[in-house]
Every structure is written in structure tokens, then in C-alpha cells.
JSON list of C-alpha atoms in Angstrom, two decimals:
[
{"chain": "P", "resi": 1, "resn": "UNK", "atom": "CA", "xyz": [116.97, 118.77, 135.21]},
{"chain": "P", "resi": 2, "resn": "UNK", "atom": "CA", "xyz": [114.10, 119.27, 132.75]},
{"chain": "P", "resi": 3, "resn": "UNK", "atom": "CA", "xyz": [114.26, 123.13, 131.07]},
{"chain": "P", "resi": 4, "resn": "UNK", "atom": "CA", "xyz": [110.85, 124.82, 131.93]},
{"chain": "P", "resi": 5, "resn": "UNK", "atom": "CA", "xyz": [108.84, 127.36, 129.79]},
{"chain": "P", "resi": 6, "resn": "UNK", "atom": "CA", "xyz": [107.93, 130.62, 130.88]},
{"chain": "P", "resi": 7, "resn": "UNK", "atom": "CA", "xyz": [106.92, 134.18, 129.02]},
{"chain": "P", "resi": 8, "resn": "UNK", "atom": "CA", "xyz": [110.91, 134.72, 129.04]},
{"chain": "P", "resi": 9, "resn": "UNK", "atom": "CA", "xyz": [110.64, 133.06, 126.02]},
{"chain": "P", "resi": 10, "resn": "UNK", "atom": "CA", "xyz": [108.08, 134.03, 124.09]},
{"chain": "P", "resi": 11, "resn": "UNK", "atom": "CA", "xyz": [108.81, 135.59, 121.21]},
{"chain": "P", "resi": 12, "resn": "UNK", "atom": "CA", "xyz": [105.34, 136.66, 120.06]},
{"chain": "P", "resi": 13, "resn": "UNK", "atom": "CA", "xyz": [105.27, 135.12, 116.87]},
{"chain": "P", "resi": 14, "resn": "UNK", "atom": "CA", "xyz": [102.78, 132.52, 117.61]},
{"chain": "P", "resi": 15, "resn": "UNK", "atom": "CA", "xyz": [103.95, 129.90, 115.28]},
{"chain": "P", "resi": 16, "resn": "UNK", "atom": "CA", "xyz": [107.91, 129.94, 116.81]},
{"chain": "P", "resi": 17, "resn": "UNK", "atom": "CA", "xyz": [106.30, 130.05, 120.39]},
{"chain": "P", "resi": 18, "resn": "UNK", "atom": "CA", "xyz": [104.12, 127.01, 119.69]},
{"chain": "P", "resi": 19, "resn": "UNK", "atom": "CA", "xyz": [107.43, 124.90, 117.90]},
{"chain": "P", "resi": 20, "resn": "UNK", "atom": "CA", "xyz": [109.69, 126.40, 120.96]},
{"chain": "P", "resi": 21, "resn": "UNK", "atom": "CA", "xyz": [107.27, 124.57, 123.71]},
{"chain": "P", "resi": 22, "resn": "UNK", "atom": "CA", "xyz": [107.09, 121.78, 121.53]},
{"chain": "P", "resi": 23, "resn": "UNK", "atom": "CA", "xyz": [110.47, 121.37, 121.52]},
{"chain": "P", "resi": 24, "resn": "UNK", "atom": "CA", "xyz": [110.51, 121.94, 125.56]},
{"chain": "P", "resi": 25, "resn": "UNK", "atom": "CA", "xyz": [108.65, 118.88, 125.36]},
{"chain": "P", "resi": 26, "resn": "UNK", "atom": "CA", "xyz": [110.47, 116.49, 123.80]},
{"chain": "P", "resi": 27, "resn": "UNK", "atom": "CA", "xyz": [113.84, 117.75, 124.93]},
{"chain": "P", "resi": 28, "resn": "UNK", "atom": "CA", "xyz": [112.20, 117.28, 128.61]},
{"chain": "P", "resi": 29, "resn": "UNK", "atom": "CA", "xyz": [110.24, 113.92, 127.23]},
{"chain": "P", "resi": 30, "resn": "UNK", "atom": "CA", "xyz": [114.17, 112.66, 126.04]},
{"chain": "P", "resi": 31, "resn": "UNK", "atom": "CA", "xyz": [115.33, 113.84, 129.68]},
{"chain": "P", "resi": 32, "resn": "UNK", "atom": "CA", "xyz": [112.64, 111.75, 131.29]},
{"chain": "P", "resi": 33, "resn": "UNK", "atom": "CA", "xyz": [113.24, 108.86, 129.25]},
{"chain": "P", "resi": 34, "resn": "UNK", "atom": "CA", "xyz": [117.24, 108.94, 130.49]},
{"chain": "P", "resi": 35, "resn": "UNK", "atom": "CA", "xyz": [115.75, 109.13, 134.45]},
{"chain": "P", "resi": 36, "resn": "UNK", "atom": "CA", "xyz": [113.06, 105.98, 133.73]},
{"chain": "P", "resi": 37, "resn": "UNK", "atom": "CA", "xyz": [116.10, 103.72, 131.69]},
{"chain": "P", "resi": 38, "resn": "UNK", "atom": "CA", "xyz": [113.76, 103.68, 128.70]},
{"chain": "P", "resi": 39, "resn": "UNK", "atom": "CA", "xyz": [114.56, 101.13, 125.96]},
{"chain": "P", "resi": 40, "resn": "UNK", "atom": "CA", "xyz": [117.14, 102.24, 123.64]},
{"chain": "P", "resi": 41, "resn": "UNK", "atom": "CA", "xyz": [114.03, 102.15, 120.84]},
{"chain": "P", "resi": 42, "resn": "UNK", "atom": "CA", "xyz": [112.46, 104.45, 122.97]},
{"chain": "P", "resi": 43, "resn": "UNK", "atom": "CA", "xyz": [115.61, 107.13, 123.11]},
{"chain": "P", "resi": 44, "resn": "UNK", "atom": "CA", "xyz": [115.86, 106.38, 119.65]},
{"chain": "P", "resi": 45, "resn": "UNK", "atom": "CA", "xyz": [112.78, 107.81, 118.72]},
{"chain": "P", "resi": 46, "resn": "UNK", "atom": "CA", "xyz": [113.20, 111.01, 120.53]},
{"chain": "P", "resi": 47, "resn": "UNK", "atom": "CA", "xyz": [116.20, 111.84, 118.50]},
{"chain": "P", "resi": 48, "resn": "UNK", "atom": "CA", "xyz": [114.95, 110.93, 115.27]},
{"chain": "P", "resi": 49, "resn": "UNK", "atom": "CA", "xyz": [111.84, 113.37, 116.49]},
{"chain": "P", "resi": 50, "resn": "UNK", "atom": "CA", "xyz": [114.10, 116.46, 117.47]},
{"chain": "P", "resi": 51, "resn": "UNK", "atom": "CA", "xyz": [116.73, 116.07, 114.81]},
{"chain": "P", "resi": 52, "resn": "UNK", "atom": "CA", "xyz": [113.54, 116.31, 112.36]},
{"chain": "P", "resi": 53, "resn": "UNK", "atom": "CA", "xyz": [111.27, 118.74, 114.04]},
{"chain": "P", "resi": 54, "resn": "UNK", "atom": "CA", "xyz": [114.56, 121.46, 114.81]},
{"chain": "P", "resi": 55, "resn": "UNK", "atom": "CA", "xyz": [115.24, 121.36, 110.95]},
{"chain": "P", "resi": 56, "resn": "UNK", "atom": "CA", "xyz": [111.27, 121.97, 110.00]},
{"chain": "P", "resi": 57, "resn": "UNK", "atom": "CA", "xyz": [111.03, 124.88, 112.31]},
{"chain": "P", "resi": 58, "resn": "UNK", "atom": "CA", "xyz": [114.33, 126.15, 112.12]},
{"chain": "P", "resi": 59, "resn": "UNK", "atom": "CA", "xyz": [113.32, 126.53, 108.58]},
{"chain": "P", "resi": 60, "resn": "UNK", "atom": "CA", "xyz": [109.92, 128.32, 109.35]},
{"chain": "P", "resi": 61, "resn": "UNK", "atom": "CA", "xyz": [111.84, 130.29, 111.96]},
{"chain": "P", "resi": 62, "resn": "UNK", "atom": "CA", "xyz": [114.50, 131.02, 109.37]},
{"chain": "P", "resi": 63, "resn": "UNK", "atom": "CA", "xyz": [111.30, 132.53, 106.61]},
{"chain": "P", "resi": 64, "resn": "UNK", "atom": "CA", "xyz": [109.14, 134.31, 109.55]},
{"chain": "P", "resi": 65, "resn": "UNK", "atom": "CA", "xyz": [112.87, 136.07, 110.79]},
{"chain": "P", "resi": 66, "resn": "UNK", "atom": "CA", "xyz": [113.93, 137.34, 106.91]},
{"chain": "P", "resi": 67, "resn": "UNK", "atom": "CA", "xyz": [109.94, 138.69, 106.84]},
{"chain": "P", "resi": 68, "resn": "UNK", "atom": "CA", "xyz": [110.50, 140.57, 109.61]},
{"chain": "P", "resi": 69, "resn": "UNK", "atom": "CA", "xyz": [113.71, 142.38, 108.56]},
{"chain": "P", "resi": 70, "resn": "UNK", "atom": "CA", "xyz": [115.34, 141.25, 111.96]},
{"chain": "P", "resi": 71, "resn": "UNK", "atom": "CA", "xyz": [118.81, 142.28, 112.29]},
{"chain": "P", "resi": 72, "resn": "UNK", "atom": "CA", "xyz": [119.65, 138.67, 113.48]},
{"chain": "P", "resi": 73, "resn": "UNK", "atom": "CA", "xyz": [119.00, 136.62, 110.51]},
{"chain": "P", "resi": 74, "resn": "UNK", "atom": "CA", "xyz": [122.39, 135.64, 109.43]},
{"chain": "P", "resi": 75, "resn": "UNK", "atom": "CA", "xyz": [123.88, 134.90, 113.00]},
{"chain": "P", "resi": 76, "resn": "UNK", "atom": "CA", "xyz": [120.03, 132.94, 113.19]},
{"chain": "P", "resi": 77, "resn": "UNK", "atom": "CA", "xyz": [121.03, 131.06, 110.50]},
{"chain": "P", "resi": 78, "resn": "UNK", "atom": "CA", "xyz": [124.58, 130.24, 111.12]},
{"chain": "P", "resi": 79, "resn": "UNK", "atom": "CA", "xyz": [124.00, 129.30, 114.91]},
{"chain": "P", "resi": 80, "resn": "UNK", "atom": "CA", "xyz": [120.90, 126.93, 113.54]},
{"chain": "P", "resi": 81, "resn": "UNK", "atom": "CA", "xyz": [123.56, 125.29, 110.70]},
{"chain": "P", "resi": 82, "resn": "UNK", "atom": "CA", "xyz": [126.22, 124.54, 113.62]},
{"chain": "P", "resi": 83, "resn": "UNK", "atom": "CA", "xyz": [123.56, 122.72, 115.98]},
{"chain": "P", "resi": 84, "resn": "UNK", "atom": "CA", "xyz": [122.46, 120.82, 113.12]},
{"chain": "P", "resi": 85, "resn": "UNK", "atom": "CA", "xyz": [126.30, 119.83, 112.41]},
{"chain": "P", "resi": 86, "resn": "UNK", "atom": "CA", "xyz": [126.79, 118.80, 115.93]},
{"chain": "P", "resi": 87, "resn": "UNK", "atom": "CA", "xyz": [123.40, 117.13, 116.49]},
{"chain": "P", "resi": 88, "resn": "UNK", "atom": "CA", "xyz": [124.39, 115.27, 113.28]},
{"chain": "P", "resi": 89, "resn": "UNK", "atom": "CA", "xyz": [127.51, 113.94, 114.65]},
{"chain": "P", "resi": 90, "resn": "UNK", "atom": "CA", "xyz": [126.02, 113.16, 117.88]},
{"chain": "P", "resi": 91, "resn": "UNK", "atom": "CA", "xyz": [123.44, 110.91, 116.02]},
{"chain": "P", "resi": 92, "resn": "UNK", "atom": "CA", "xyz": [125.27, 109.00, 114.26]},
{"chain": "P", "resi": 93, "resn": "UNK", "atom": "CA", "xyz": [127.55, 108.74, 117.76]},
{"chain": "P", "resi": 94, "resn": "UNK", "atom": "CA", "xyz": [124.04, 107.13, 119.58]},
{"chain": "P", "resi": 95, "resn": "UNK", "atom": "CA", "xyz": [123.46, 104.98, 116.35]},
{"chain": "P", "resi": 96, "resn": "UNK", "atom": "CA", "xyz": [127.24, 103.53, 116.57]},
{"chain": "P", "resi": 97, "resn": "UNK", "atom": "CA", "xyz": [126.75, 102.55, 119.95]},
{"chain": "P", "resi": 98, "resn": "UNK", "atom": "CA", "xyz": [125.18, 99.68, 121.71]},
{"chain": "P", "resi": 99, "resn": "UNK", "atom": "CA", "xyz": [123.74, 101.63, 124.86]},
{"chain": "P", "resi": 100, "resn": "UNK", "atom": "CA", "xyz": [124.62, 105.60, 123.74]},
{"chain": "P", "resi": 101, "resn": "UNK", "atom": "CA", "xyz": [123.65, 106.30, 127.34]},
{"chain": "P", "resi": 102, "resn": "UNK", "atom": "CA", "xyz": [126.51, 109.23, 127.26]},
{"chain": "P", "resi": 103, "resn": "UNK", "atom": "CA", "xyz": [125.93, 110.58, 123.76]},
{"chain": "P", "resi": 104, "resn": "UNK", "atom": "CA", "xyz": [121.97, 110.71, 124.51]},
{"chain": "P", "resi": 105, "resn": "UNK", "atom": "CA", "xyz": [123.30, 112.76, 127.81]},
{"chain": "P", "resi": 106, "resn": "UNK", "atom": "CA", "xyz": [125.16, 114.76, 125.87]},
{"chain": "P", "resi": 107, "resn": "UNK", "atom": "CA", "xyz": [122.32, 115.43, 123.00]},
{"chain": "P", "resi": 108, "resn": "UNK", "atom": "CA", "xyz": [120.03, 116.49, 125.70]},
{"chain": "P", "resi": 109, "resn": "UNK", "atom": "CA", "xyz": [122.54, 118.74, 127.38]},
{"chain": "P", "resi": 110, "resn": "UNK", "atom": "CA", "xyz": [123.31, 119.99, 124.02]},
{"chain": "P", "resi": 111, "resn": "UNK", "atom": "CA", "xyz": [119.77, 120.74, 122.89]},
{"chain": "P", "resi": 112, "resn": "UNK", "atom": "CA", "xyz": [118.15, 122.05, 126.58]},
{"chain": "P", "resi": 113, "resn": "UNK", "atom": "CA", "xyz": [121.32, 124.51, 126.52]},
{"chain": "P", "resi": 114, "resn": "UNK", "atom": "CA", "xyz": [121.47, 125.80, 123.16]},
{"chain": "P", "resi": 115, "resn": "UNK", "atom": "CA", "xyz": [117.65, 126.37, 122.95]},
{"chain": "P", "resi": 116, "resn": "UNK", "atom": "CA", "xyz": [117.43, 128.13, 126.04]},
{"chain": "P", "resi": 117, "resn": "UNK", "atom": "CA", "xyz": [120.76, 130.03, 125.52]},
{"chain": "P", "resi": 118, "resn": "UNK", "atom": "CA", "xyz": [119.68, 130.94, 121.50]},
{"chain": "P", "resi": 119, "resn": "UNK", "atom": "CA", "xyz": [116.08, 131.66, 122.33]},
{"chain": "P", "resi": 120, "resn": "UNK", "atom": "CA", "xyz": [116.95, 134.40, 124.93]},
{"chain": "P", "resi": 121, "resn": "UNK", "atom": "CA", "xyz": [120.02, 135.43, 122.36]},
{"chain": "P", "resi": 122, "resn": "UNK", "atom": "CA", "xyz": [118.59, 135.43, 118.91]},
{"chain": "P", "resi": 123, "resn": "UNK", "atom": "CA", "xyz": [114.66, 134.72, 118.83]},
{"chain": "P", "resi": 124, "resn": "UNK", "atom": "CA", "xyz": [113.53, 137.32, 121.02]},
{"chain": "P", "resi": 125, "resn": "UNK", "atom": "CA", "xyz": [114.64, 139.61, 118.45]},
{"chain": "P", "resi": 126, "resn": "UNK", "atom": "CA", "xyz": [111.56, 138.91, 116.51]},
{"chain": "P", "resi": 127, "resn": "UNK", "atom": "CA", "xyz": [109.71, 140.94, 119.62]},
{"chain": "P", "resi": 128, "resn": "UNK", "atom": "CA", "xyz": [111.40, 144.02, 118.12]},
{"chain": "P", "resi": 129, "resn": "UNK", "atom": "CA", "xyz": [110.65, 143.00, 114.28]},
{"chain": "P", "resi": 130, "resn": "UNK", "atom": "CA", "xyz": [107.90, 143.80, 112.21]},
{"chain": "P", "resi": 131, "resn": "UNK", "atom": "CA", "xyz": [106.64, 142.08, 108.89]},
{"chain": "P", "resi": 132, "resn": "UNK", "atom": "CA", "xyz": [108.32, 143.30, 105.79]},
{"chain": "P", "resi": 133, "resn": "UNK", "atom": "CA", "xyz": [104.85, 145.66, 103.81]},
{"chain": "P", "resi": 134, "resn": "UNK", "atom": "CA", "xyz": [104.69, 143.64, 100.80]},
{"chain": "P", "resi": 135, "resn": "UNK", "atom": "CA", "xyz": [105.06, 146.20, 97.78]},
{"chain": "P", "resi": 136, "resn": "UNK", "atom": "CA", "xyz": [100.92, 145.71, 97.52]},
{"chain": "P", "resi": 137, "resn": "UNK", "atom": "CA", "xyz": [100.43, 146.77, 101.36]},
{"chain": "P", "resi": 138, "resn": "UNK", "atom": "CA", "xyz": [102.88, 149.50, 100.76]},
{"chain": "P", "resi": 139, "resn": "UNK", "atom": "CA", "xyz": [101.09, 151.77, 97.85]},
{"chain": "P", "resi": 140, "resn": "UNK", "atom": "CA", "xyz": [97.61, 151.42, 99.90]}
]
């Protein structure tokens, strides 16, 4: 069942809340892709796509969350290093496989759970956060 995007989510950082439904997509776009018996190549792709978007913006998420002086930024951080670890292993899983039809079931289970589950957890946190005043911003 494809994971749907609503204001629940929505942090208000525009730049997390454009990479979230982004990754909506292609989590929903690997989902489809199980449902149609795409190509292997095809399923392939996906993957490589979330494994590499998830570490570029859990990286930007990472920077905009220490800016903000949100209590959350070490269990942000530690929850973002363990799906990377597990995504990891299920990777290399799909690549050591000939069809991977139950690893790629369990990536998108994986990735549709934990984003909905850490989003409403962790990232909403950022509603409550303000930027850090720069030491500039702070004597004017």
C-alpha cells in the first residue's frame, strides 16, 4: 500500500518538506514497480536513487536541525546512521540475488515505515525550532 502525504508531515522547513515528498515518491514509485513486475534494472534503479537521495538530505536535514537548536539532533542523527546500516545490508542483499523480489519488499517496507514513523517522531520537532541568531544577527 503506497504511504500518502498529507500536512501531518510537514515540518515547515521548506527544504525537508520538499526532500520528504520526494522521497514519498520514489518509495511509492519502488512500491509500484513491485505491483507492475518491473525489470530487475528497473528496481535496481530505485534503490540506488533512495539509498543516495536519504544520505544527501539526511545530511541537509542533519545541518538545518543543529541550526535550529532542536532538542532532537542526536537521536536525529543516530536513527538516520541505523537506517543507513540496514538499508546498506539490504542492498547488497538485492545485489546478491538473482530476483531480490523479498529483499526489495522488505526495503520498501523498511523505508515507507521508518519515514513515516521518524517524520511524525523526530522531524516535526523542527516546527518547534527556531534558527540559531548568528553572533552578527544577535548584537543588531
Amino acid at each position: 500500500m503506497p504511504i500518502v502525504w498529507d500536512d501531518s508531515f510537514r515540518t515547515e522547513v521548506l527544504l525537508v518538506d520538499g526532500q520528504h515528498q520526494e522521497l514519498f515518491r520514489q518509495i511509492n514509485g519502488l512500491h509500484e514497480a513491485m505491483l507492475q513486475g518491473k525489470g530487475r534494472q528497473e528496481v535496481a534503479k530505485l534503490i540506488q536513487f533512495l539509498d543516495q537521495y536519504t544520505k544527501k538530505h539526511f545530511a541537509e536535514e542533519e545541518r538545518l536541525v543543529e541550526q535550529r537548536n532542536c532538542p532532537v539532533a542526536e537521536a536525529n542523527k543516530m536513527a538516520h546512521r541505523q537506517l543507513l546500516d540496514r538499508l546498506a545490508q539490504l542492498k547488497t542483499q538485492f545485489e546478491q540475488q538473482k530476483t531480490g523480489t523479498t529483499v526489495t519488499m522488505e526495503i520498501y517496507r523498511l523505508m515507507a515505515d521508518w519515514l513515516v514513523q521518524h517524520i511524525k517522531a523526530i522531524d516535526l520537532k523542527l516546527r518547534e525550532s527556531q534558527p540559531a541568531l548568528t553572533a552578527a544577527a544577535s548584537k543588531g
